[in-house]
CSV table of C-alpha atoms in Angstrom, one decimal:
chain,number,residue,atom,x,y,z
A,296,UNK,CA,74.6,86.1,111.7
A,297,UNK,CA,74.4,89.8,112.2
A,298,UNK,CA,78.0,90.4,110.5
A,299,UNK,CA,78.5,92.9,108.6
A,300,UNK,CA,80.1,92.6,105.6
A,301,UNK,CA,81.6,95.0,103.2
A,302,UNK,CA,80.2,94.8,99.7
A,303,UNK,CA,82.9,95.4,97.1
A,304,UNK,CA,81.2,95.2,93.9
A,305,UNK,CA,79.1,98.0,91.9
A,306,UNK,CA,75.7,96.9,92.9
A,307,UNK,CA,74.9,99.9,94.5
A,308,UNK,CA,74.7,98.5,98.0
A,309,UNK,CA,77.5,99.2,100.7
A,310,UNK,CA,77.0,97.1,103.4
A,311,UNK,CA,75.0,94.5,104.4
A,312,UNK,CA,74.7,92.3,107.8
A,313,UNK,CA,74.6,88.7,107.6
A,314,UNK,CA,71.0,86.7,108.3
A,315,UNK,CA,71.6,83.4,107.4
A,316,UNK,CA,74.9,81.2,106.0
A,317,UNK,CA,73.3,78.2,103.9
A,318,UNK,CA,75.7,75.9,104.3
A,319,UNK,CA,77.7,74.6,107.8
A,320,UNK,CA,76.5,75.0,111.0
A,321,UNK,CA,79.0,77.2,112.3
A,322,UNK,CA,78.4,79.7,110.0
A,323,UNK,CA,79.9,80.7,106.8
A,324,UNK,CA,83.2,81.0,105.8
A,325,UNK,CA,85.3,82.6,103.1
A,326,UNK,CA,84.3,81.1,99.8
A,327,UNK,CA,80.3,80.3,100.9
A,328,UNK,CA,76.9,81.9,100.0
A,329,UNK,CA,74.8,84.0,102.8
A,330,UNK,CA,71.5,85.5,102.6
A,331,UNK,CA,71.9,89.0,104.3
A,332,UNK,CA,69.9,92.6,104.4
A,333,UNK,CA,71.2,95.7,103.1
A,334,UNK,CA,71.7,97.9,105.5
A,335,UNK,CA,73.6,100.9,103.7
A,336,UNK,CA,73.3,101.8,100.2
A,337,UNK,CA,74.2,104.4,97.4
A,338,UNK,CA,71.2,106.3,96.5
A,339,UNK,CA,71.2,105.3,92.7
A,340,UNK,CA,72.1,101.4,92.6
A,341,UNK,CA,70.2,98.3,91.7
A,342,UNK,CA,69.8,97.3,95.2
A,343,UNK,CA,68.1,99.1,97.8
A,344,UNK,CA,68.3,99.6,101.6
A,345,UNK,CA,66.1,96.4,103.3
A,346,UNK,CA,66.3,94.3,100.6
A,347,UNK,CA,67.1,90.6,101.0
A,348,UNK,CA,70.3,89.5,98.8
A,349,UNK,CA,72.8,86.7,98.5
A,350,UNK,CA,75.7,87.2,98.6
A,351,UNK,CA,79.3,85.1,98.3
A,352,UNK,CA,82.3,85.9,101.0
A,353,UNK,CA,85.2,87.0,99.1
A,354,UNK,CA,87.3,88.2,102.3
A,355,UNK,CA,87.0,87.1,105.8
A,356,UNK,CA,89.7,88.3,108.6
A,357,UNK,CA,89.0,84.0,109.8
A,358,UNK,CA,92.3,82.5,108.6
A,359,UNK,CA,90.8,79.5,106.0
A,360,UNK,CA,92.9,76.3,105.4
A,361,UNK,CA,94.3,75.7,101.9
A,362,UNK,CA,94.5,72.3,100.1
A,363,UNK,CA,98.6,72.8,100.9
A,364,UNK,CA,98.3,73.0,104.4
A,365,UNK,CA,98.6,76.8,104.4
A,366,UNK,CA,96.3,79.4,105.8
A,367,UNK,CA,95.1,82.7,104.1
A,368,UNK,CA,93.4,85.1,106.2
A,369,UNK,CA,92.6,88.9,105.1
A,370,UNK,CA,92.3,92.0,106.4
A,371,UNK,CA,88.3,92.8,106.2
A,372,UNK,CA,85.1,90.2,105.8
A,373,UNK,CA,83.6,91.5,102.3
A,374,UNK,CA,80.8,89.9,100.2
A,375,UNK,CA,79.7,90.3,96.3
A,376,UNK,CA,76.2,89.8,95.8
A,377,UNK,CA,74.6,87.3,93.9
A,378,UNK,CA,71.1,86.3,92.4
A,379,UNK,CA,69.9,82.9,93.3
A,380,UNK,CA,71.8,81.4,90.4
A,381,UNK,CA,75.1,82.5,91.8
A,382,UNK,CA,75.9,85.0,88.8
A,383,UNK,CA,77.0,88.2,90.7
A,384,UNK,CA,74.8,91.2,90.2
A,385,UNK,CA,77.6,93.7,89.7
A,386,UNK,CA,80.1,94.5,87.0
A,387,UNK,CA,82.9,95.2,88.7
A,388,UNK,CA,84.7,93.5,92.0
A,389,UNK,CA,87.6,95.4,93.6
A,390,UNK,CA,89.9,94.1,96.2
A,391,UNK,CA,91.9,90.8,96.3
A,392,UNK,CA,89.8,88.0,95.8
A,393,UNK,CA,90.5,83.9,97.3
A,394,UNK,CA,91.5,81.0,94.7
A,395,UNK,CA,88.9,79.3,97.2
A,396,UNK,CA,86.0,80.6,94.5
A,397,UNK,CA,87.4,78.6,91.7
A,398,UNK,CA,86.5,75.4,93.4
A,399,UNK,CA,82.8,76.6,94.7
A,400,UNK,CA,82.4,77.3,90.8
A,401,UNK,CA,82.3,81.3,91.1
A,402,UNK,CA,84.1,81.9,88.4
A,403,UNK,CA,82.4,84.5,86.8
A,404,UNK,CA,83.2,86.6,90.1
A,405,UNK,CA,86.9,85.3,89.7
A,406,UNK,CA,87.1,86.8,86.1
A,407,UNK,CA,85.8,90.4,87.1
A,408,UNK,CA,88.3,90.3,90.2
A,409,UNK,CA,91.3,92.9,90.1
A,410,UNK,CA,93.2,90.7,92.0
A,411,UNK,CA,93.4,86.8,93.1
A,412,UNK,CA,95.6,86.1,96.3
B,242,UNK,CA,110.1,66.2,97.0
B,243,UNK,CA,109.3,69.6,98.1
B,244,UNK,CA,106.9,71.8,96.1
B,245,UNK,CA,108.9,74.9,96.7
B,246,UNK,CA,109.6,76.4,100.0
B,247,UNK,CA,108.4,79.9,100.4
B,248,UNK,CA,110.3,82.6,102.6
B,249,UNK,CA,108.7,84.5,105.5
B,250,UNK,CA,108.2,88.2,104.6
B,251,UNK,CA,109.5,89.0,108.4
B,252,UNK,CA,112.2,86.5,109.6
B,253,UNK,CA,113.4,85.4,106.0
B,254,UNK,CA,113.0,81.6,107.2
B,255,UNK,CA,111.8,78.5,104.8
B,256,UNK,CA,108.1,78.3,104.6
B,257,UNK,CA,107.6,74.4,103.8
B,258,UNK,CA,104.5,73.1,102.3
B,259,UNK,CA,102.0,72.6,104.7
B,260,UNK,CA,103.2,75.4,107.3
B,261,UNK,CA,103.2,79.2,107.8
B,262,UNK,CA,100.2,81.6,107.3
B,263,UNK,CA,99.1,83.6,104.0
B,264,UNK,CA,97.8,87.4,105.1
B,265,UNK,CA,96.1,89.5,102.3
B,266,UNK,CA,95.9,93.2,103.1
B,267,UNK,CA,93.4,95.2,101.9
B,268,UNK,CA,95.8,96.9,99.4
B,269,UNK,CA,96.4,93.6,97.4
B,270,UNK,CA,99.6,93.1,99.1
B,271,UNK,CA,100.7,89.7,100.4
B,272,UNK,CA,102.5,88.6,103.2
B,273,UNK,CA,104.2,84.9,104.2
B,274,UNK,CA,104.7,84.0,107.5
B,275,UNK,CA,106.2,81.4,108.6
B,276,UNK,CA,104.8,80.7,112.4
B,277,UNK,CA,102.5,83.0,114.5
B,278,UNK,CA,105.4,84.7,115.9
B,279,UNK,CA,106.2,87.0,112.9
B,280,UNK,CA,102.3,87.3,112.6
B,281,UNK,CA,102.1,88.5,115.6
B,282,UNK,CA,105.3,90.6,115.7
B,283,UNK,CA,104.1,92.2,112.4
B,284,UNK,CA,100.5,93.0,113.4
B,285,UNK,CA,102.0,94.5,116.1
B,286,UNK,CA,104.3,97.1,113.9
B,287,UNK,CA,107.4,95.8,115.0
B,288,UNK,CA,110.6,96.2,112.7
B,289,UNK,CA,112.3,92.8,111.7
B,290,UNK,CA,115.1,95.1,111.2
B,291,UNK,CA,115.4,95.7,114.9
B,292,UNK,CA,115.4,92.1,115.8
B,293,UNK,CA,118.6,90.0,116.4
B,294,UNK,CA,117.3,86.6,115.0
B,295,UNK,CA,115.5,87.9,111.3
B,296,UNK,CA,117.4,87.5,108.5
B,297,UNK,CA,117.2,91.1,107.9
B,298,UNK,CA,118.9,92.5,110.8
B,299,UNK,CA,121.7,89.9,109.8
B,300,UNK,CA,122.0,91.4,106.7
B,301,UNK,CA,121.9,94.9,108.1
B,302,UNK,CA,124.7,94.2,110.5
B,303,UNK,CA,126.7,92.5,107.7
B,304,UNK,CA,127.0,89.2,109.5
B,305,UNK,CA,128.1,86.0,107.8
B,306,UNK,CA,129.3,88.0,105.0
B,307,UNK,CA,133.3,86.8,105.6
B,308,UNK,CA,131.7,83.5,104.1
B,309,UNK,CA,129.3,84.6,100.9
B,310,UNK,CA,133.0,86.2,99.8
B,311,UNK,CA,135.0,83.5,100.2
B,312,UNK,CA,132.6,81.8,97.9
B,313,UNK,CA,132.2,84.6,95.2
B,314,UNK,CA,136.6,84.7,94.6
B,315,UNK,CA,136.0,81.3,93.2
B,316,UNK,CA,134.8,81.9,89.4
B,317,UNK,CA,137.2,81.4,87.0
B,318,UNK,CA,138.5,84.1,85.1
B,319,UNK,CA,136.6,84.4,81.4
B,320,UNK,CA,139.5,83.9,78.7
B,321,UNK,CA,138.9,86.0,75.3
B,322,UNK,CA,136.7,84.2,73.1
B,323,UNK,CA,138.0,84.3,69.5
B,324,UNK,CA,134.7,84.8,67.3
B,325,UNK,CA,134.4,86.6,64.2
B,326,UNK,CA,132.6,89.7,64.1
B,327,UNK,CA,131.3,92.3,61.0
B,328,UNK,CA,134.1,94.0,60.0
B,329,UNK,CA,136.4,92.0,60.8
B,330,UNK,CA,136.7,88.1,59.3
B,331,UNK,CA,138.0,85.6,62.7
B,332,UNK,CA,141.4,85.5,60.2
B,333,UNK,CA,141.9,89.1,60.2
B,334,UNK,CA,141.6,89.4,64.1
B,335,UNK,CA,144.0,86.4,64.8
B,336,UNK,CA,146.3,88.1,62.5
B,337,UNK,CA,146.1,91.6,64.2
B,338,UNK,CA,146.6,89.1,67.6
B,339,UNK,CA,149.8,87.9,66.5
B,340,UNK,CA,151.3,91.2,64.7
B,341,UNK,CA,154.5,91.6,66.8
B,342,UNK,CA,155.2,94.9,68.3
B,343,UNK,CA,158.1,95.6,66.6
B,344,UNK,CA,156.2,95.5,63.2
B,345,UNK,CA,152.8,97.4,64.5
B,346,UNK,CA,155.1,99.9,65.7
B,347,UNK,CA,156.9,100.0,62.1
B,348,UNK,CA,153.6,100.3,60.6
B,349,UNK,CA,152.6,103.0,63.1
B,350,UNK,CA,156.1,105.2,62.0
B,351,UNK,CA,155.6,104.3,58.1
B,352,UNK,CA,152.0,105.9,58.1
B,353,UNK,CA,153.2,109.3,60.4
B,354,UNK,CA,155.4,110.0,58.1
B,355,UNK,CA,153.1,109.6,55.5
B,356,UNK,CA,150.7,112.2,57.0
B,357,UNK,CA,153.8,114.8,57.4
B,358,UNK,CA,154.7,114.3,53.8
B,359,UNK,CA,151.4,114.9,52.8
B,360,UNK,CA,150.9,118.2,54.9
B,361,UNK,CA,154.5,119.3,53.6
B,362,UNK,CA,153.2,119.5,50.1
B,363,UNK,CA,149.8,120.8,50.3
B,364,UNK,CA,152.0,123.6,52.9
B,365,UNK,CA,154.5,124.0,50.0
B,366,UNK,CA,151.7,124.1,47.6
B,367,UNK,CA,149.2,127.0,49.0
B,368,UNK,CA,153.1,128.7,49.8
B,369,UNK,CA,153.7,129.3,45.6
B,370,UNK,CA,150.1,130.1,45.1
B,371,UNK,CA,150.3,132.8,47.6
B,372,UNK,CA,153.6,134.1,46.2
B,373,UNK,CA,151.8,134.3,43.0
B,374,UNK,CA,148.7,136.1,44.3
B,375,UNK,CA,151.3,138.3,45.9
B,376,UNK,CA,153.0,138.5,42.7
B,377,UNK,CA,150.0,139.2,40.3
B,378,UNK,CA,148.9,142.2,42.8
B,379,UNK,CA,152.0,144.0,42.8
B,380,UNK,CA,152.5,144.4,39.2
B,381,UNK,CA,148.9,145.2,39.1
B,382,UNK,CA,148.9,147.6,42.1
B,383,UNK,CA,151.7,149.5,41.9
B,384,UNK,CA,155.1,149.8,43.6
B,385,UNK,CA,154.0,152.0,47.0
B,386,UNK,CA,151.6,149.1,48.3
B,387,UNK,CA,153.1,146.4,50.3
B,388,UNK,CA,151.8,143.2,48.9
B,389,UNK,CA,148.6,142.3,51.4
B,390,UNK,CA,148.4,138.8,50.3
B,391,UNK,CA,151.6,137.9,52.0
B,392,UNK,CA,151.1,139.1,55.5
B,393,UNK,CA,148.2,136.5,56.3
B,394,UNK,CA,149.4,133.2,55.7
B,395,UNK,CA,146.7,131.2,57.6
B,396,UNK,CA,147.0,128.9,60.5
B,397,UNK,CA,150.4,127.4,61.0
B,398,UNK,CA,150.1,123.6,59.8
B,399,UNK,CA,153.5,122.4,60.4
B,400,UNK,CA,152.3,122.5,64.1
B,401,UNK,CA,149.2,120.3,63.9
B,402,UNK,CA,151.3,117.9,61.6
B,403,UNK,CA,154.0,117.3,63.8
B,404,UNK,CA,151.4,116.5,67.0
B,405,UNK,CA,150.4,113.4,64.9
């Protein structure tokens, strides 16, 4: 709640700030869905400033456990918005992007990505 | 056993499955560590290379190299491997192989002095034709005029004969 999050696809916004995480109850972590509110965005994009979006965490800066017993931790918390389904809304992503989306079935986010860490 | 131990980008230690920390930077670049220590020490922007216990500053100091050596001196030495190549048939090589000195060094001698036989007749040859040149000219010239096809007799080729 109240995070804000870099977006780092082309859907026009730039940042948004987290309202709600729909799943765990200590908030979301990389790999889960959010609804948030754009706060920031480019002047020609599909989303606009105060709209309500979902979007999926592709970096947080809280280190997440691996299946292996690692941990992978980034350097900035960055979303890609989403439409209810869960298909992103952009065309491109940039930045490194978790294996962790494979699992949560994001997979059309993991194809666009430049770069899977 | 193991899946496959990992090293840490700062110390150089072992990373085994199930330990150390994964750090993404924004740039797509990423970095093992294997405890908190080197996370810490890198976030922090200090130099493994300054720092007795990494495995870089061991490296940078040369120590324990006395014993990677020791280990290196003890590959065998290759031996020639006899294989045929174009060219050359494996029967032909192992021949050359075997020539003794004595007759490479006849066969050496035999084919010099081929060569200078050869350049002492095409000498002696263009010699006659220019005496007949010469010849020809003065009967045609006259008396007075010294005969101008003797005086240049081209480069000298018993010297480039004998270098051979």
């Amino acid at each position: 709640m109240r995070t804000v999050l870099k977006v780092v696809d082309n859907s026009g916004a730039k940042k948004v700030m987290c309202i709600q995480a729909l799943k765990g109850k200590k908030g979301a972590r990389l790999g889960d869905t959010i609804i948030a509110s754009v706060k920031e965005a480019m002047p020609n994009g599909k989303v606009k400033k105060g709209k309500v979006v979902y979007g999926v965490v592709v970096r947080a800066a809280m280190q997440r456990g691996r299946c292996d017993g690692s941990e992978v931790k980034f350097d900035d918390n960055a979303v890609v918005l989403v439409d209810k389904q869960g298909q992103p809304i952009g065309t491109r992503v940039f930045g490194p992007v978790p294996h962790e989306l494979r699992q949560k079935k994001h997979v059309k986010i993991l194809t666009l990505a430049e770069h899977i860490a | 056993m193991v899946l496959k131990t990992e090293l840490c980008r700062f110390s150089g230690a072992k990373i085994y499955p199930g330990k150390g920390i994964r750090f993404v930077r924004g740039d797509s670049q990423v970095f093992l560590f294997s405890n908190s220590k080197c996370k810490r020490y890198f976030h922090n922007r200090l130099k493994p290379s300054k720092l007795t216990w990494t495995a870089m500053y061991r490296k940078q100091h040369k120590k324990d190299i006395a014993q990677e050596a020791v280990k290196k001196r003890r590959r065998t030495a290759k031996k020639p491997y006899s294989r045929s190549i174009v060219g050359a048939t494996l029967e032909v090589i192992q021949k050359k192989r075997s020539e003794k000195p004595e007759v490479r060094d006849a066969a050496r001698e035999a084919a010099l002095r081929e060569i200078k036989e050869r350049i002492k007749k095409t000498k002696d040859e263009k010699k006659a034709k220019k005496a007949e040149v010469a010849a020809k000219q003065q009967k045609t010239q006259g008396k007075g005029n010294l005969p101008k096809g003797g005086a240049p007799k081209g480069p000298k080729l018993g010297g480039g004969g004998g270098k051979r």
